[in-house]
Tab-separated table of C-alpha atoms in Angstrom:
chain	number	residue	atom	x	y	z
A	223	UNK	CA	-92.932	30.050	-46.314
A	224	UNK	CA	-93.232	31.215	-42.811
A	225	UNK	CA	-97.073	31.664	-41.959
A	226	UNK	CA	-97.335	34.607	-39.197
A	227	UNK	CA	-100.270	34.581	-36.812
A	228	UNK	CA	-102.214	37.588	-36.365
A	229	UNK	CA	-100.630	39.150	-33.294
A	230	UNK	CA	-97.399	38.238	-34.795
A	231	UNK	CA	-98.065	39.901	-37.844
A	232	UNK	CA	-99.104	42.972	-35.886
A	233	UNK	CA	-95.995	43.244	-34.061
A	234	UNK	CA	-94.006	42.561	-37.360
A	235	UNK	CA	-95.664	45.465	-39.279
A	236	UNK	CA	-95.069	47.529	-35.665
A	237	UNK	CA	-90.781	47.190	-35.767
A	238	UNK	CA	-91.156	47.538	-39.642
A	239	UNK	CA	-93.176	50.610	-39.476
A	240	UNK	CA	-90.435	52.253	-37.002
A	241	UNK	CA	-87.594	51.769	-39.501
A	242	UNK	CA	-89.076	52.391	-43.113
A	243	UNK	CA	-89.766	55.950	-42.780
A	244	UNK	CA	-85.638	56.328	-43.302
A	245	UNK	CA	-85.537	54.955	-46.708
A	246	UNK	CA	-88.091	57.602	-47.985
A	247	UNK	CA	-85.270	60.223	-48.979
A	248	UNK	CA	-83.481	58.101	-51.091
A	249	UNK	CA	-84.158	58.074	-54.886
A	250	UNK	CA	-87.173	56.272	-55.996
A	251	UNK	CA	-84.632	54.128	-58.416
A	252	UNK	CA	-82.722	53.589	-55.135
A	253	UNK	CA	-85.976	52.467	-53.116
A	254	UNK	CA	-87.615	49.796	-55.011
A	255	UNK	CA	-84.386	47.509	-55.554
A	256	UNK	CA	-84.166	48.314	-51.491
A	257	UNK	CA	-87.366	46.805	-50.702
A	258	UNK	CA	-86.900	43.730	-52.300
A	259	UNK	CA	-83.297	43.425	-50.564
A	260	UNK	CA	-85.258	44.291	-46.959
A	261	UNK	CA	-88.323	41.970	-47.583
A	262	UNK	CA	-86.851	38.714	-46.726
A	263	UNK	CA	-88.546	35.972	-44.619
A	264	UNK	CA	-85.499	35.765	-42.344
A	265	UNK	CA	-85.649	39.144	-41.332
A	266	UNK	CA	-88.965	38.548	-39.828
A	267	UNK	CA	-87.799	35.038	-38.213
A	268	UNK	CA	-84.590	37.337	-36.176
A	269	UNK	CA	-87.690	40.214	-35.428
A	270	UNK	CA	-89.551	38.118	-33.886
A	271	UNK	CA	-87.459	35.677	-32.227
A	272	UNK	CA	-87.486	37.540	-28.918
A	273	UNK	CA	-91.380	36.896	-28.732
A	274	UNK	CA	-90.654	33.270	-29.647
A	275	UNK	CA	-88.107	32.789	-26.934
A	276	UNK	CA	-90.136	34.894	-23.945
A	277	UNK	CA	-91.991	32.170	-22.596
A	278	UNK	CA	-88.826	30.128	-21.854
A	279	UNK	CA	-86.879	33.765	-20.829
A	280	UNK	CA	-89.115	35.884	-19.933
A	281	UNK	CA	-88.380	39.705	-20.647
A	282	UNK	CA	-90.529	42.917	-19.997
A	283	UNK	CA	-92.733	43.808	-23.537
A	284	UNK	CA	-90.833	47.462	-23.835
A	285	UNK	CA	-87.558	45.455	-23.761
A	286	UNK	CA	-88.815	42.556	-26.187
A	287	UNK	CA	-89.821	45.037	-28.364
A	288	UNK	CA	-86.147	47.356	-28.232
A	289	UNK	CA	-84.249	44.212	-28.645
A	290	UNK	CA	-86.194	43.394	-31.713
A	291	UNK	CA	-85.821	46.503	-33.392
A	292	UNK	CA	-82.185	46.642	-32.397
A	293	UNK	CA	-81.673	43.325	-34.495
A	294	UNK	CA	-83.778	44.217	-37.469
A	295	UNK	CA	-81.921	47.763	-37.482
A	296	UNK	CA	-78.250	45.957	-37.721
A	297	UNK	CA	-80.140	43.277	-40.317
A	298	UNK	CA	-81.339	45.380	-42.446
A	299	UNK	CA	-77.504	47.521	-42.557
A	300	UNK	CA	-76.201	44.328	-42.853
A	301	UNK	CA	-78.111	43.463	-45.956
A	302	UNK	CA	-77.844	46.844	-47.921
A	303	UNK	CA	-73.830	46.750	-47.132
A	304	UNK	CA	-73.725	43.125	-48.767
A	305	UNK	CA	-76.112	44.502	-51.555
A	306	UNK	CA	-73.798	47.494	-52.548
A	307	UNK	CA	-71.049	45.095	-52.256
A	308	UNK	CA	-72.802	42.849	-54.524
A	309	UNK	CA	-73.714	45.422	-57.018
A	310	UNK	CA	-77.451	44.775	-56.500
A	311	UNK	CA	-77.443	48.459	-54.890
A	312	UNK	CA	-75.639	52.070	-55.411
A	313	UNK	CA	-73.973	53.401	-53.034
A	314	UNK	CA	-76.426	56.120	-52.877
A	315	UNK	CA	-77.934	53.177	-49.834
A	316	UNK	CA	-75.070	53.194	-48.189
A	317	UNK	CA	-75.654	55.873	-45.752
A	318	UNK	CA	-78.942	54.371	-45.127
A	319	UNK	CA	-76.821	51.523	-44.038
A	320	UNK	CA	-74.464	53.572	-41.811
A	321	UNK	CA	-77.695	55.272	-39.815
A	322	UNK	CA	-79.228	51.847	-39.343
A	323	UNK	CA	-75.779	50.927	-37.715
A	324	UNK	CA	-75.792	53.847	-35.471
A	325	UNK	CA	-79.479	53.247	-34.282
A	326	UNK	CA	-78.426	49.638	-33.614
A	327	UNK	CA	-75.932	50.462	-31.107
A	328	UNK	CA	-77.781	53.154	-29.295
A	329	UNK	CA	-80.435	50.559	-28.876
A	330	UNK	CA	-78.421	47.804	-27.822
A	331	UNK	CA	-76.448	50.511	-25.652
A	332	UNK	CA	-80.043	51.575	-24.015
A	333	UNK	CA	-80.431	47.939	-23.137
A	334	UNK	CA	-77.259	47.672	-21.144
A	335	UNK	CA	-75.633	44.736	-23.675
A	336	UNK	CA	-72.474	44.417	-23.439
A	337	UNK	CA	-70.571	45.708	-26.892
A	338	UNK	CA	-68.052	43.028	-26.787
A	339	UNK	CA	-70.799	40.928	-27.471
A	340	UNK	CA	-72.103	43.070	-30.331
A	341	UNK	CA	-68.014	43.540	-31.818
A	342	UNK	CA	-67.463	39.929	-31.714
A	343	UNK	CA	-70.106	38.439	-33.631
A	344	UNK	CA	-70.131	41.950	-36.229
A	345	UNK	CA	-66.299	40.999	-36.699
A	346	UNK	CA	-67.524	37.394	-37.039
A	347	UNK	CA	-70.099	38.338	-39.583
A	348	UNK	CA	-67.830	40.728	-41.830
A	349	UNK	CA	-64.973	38.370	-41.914
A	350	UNK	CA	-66.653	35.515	-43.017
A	351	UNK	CA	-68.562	37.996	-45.675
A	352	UNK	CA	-64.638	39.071	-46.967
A	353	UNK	CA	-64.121	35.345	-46.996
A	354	UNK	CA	-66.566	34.815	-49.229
A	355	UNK	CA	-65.613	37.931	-51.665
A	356	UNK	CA	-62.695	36.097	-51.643
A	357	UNK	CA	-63.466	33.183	-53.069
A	358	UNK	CA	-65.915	34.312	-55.934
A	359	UNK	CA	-64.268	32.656	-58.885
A	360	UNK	CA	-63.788	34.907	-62.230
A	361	UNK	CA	-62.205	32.000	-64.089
A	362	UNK	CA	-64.822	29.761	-63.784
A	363	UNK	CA	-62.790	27.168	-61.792
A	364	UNK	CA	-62.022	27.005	-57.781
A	365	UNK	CA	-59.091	25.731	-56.170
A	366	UNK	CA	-59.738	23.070	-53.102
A	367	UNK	CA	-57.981	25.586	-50.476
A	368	UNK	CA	-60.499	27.952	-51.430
A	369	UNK	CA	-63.645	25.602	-51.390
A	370	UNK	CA	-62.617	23.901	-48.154
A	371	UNK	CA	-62.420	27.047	-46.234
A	372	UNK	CA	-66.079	27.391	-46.418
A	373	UNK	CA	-66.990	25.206	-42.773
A	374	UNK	CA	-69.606	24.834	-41.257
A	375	UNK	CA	-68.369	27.674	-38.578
A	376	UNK	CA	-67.601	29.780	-41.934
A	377	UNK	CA	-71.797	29.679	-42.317
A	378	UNK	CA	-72.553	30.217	-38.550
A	379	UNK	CA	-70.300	32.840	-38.845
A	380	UNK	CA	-71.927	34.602	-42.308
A	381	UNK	CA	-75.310	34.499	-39.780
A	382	UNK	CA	-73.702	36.040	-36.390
A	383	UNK	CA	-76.277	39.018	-36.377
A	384	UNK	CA	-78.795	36.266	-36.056
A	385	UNK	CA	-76.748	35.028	-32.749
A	386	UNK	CA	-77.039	38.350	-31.545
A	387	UNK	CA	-80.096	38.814	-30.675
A	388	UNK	CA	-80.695	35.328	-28.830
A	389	UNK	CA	-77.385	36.151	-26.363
A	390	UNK	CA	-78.361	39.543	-25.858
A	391	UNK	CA	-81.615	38.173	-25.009
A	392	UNK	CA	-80.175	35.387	-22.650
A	393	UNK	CA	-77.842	38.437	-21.339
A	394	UNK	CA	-80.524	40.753	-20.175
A	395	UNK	CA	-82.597	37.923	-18.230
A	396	UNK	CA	-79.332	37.102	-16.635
A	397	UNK	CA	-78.973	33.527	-17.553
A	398	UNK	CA	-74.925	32.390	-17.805
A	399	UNK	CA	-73.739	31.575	-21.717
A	400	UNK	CA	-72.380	28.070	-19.593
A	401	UNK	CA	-76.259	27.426	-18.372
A	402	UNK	CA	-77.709	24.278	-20.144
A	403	UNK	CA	-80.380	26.201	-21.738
A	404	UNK	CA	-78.056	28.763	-23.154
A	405	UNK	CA	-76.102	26.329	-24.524
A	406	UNK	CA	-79.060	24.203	-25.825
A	407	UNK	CA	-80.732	27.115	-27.414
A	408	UNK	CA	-77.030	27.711	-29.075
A	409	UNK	CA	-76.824	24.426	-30.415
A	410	UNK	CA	-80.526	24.399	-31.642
A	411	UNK	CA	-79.724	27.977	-33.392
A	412	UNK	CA	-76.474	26.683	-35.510
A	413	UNK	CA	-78.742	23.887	-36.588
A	414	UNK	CA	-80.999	25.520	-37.895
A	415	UNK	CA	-78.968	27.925	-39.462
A	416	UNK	CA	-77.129	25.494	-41.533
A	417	UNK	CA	-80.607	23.593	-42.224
A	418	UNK	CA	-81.888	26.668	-43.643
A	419	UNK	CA	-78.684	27.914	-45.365
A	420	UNK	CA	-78.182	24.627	-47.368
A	421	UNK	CA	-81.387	24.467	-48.466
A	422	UNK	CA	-81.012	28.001	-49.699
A	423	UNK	CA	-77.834	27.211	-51.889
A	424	UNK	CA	-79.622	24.352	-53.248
A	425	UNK	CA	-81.748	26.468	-54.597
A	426	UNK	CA	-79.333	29.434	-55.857
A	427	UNK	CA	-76.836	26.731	-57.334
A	428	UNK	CA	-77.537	27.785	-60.728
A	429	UNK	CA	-77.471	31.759	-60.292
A	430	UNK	CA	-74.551	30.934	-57.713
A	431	UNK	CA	-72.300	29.540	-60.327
A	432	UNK	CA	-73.421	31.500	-63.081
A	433	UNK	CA	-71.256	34.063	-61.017
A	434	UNK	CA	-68.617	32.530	-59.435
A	435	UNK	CA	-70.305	32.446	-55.999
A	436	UNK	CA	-69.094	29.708	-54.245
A	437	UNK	CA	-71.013	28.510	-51.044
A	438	UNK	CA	-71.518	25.605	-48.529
A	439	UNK	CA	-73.765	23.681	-50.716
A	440	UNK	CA	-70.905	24.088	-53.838
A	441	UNK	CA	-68.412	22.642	-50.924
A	442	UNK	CA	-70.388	19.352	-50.601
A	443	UNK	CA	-70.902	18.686	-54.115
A	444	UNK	CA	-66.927	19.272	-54.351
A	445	UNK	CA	-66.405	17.285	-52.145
A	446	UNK	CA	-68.595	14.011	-53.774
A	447	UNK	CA	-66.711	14.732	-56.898
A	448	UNK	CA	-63.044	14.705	-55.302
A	449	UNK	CA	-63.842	11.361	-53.563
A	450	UNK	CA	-65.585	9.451	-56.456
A	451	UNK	CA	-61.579	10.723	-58.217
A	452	UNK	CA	-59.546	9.819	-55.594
A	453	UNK	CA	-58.664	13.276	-53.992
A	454	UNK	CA	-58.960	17.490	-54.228
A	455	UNK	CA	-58.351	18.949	-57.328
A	456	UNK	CA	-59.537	22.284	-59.072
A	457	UNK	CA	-62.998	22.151	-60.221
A	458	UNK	CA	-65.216	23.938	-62.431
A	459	UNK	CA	-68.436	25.686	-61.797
A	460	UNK	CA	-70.244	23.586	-65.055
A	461	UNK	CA	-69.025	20.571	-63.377
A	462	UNK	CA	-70.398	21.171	-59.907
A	463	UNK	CA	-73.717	21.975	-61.910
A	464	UNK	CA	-73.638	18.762	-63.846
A	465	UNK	CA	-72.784	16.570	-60.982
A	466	UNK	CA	-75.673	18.038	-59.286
A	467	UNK	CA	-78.034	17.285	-62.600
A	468	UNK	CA	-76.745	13.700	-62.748
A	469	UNK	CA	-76.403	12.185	-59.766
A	470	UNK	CA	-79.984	11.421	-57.569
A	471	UNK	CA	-77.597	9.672	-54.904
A	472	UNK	CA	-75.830	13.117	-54.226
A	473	UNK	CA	-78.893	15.120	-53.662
A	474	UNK	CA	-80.247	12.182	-51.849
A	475	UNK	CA	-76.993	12.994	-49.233
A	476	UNK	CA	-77.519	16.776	-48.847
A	477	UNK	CA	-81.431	16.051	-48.017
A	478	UNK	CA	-80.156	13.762	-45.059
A	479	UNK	CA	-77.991	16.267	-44.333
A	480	UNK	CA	-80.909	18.892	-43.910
A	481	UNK	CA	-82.636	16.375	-42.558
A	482	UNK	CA	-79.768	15.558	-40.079
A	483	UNK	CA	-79.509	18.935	-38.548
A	484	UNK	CA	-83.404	19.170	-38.200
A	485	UNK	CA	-83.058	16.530	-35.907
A	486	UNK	CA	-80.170	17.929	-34.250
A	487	UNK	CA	-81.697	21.108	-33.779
A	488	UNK	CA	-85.345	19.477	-32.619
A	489	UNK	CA	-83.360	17.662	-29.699
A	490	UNK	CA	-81.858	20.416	-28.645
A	491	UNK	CA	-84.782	22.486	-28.442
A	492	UNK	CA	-87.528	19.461	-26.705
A	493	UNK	CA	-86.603	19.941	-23.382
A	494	UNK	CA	-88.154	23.574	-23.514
A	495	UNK	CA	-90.503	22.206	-25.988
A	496	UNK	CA	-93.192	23.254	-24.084
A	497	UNK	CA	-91.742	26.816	-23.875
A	498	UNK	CA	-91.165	27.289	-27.400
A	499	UNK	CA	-93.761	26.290	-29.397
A	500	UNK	CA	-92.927	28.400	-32.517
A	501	UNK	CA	-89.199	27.479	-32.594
A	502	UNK	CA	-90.460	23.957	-32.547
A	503	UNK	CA	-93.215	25.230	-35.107
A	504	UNK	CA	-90.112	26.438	-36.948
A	505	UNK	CA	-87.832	23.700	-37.499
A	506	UNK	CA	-90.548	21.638	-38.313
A	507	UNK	CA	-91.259	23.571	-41.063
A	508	UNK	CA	-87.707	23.695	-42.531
A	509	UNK	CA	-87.867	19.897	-42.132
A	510	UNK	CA	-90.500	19.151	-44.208
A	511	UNK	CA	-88.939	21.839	-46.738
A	512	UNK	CA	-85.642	20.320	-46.607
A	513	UNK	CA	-87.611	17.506	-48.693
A	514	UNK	CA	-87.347	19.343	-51.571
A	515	UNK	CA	-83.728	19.043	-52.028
A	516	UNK	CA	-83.503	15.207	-53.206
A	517	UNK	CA	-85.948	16.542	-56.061
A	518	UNK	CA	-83.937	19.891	-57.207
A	519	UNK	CA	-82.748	18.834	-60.598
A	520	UNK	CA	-84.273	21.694	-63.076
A	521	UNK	CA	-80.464	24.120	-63.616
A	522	UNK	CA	-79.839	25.454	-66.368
A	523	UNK	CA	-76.046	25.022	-66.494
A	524	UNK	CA	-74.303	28.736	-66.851
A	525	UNK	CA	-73.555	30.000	-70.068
């Protein structure tokens, strides 16, 4: 669990304060399935990322501060739009969804970034979200096509808003995307997002399979079971499960995996380590709770 200090939790509760006022005329039975959609750790990691990166890029505070509200306006209308999509909201959010969009752009737009920027990596992130509808299973079984579509650049992709606000930040101090710290800070970013995002569906495997959600994590144990039989074939969702319950040496593999692109993302970032203390502070904590994964064996298989 992310562990804010003080000022950080100050200016956290500051960008939250500015948005939550527009949930309050929505129905009550509306609102409290809302706040538990909204009150996610990683929506505090993207709000605060422009402090973390402004001793390495420096930026004035009124800017800092636009840029993270900008990001946690088109995360949190990214989240309710994947909610009603999910069923886990009415559409009576979605025009909560819709205004957060439009407040997004006008603050991006007030900062002067560049809405090819912003249209790229939204087109990124819906696409890959489609993708995804698209390969929910209602059978119970997945075909390899659909499994094997779900890269590494799929995930990145699925977490674009989260790119956003690091290149608009690296945009408005002027620095080229080509400069070795850009790129750097990119690689470190993807690292970390795929750290974080396999240790998540290690954790959702059961409710993931219980319905049909397939997902990075589901790839990999796939793809142990099509090379201990010789080659793709389809596969069930209580197989993937039971694989997972039987086999240490397979969640062994996905916590050096974690545990690879900790690493990955810690060289990146140690150049500038002195810069960015709580990035550092940050993958150092997903390290040591990527350790978890080789000891995940408690699913319930789906009934």
């Amino acid at each position: 669990m992310l562990s804010l200090f003080p000022l950080e939790e100050a200016y956290w509760q500051r960008v939250y304060s500015r948005l939550v006022a527009l949930s309050d005329p929505l129905p009550s039975v509306v609102r409290c399935p809302l706040n538990q959609v909204l009150d996610s750790e990683i929506h505090r990691i993207v709000t605060l990322w422009p402090i973390w990166l402004s001793p390495l890029l420096p930026l004035p505070s009124f800017i800092i501060e636009r840029l993270s509200l900008a990001t946690l306006c088109g995360a949190w209308a990214a989240a309710i739009r994947d909610a009603c999509l999910d069923g886990e909201l009415t559409q009576a959010a979605a025009p909560l969804a819709r205004a957060l969009w439009r407040r997004t752009w006008r603050l991006f737009g007030s900062l002067a970034v560049h809405y090819g920027l912003l249209l790229d990596l939204e087109r990124r992130m819906v696409a890959a979200y489609r993708q995804e509808l698209a390969v929910r299973t209602h059978t119970g079984s997945w075909q390899p096509p659909q499994l094997q579509s779900l890269t590494v650049h799929w995930v990145c992709a699925r977490a674009a808003g989260w790119h956003v606000v690091q290149r608009a930040h690296i945009m408005l101090t002027g620095m080229k995307p080509d400069d070795p710290c850009a790129i750097a800070l990119s690689a470190a970013l993807d690292a970390l997002i795929l750290a974080r995002q396999l240790r998540d569906d290690v954790h959702d495997l059961a409710d993931d399979v219980r319905i049909g959600r397939a997902s990075w994590g589901v790839r990999l144990i796939a793809e142990a079971i099509w090379r201990a039989e010789g080659g793709p074939a389809p596969i069930d969702t209580q197989r993937i499960v039971g694989r997972w319950l039987i086999d240490p040496a397979l969640r062994r593999e996905l916590a050096l995996i974690h545990a690879a692109l900790c690493q990955q993302a810690m060289r990146a970032l140690m150049p500038y380590a002195a810069h960015v203390p709580r990035l550092i502070d940050l993958v150092t904590m997903e390290c040591e709770a990527g350790r978890t994964i080789a000891t995940i064996n408690l699913l319930h298989l789906p009934g």
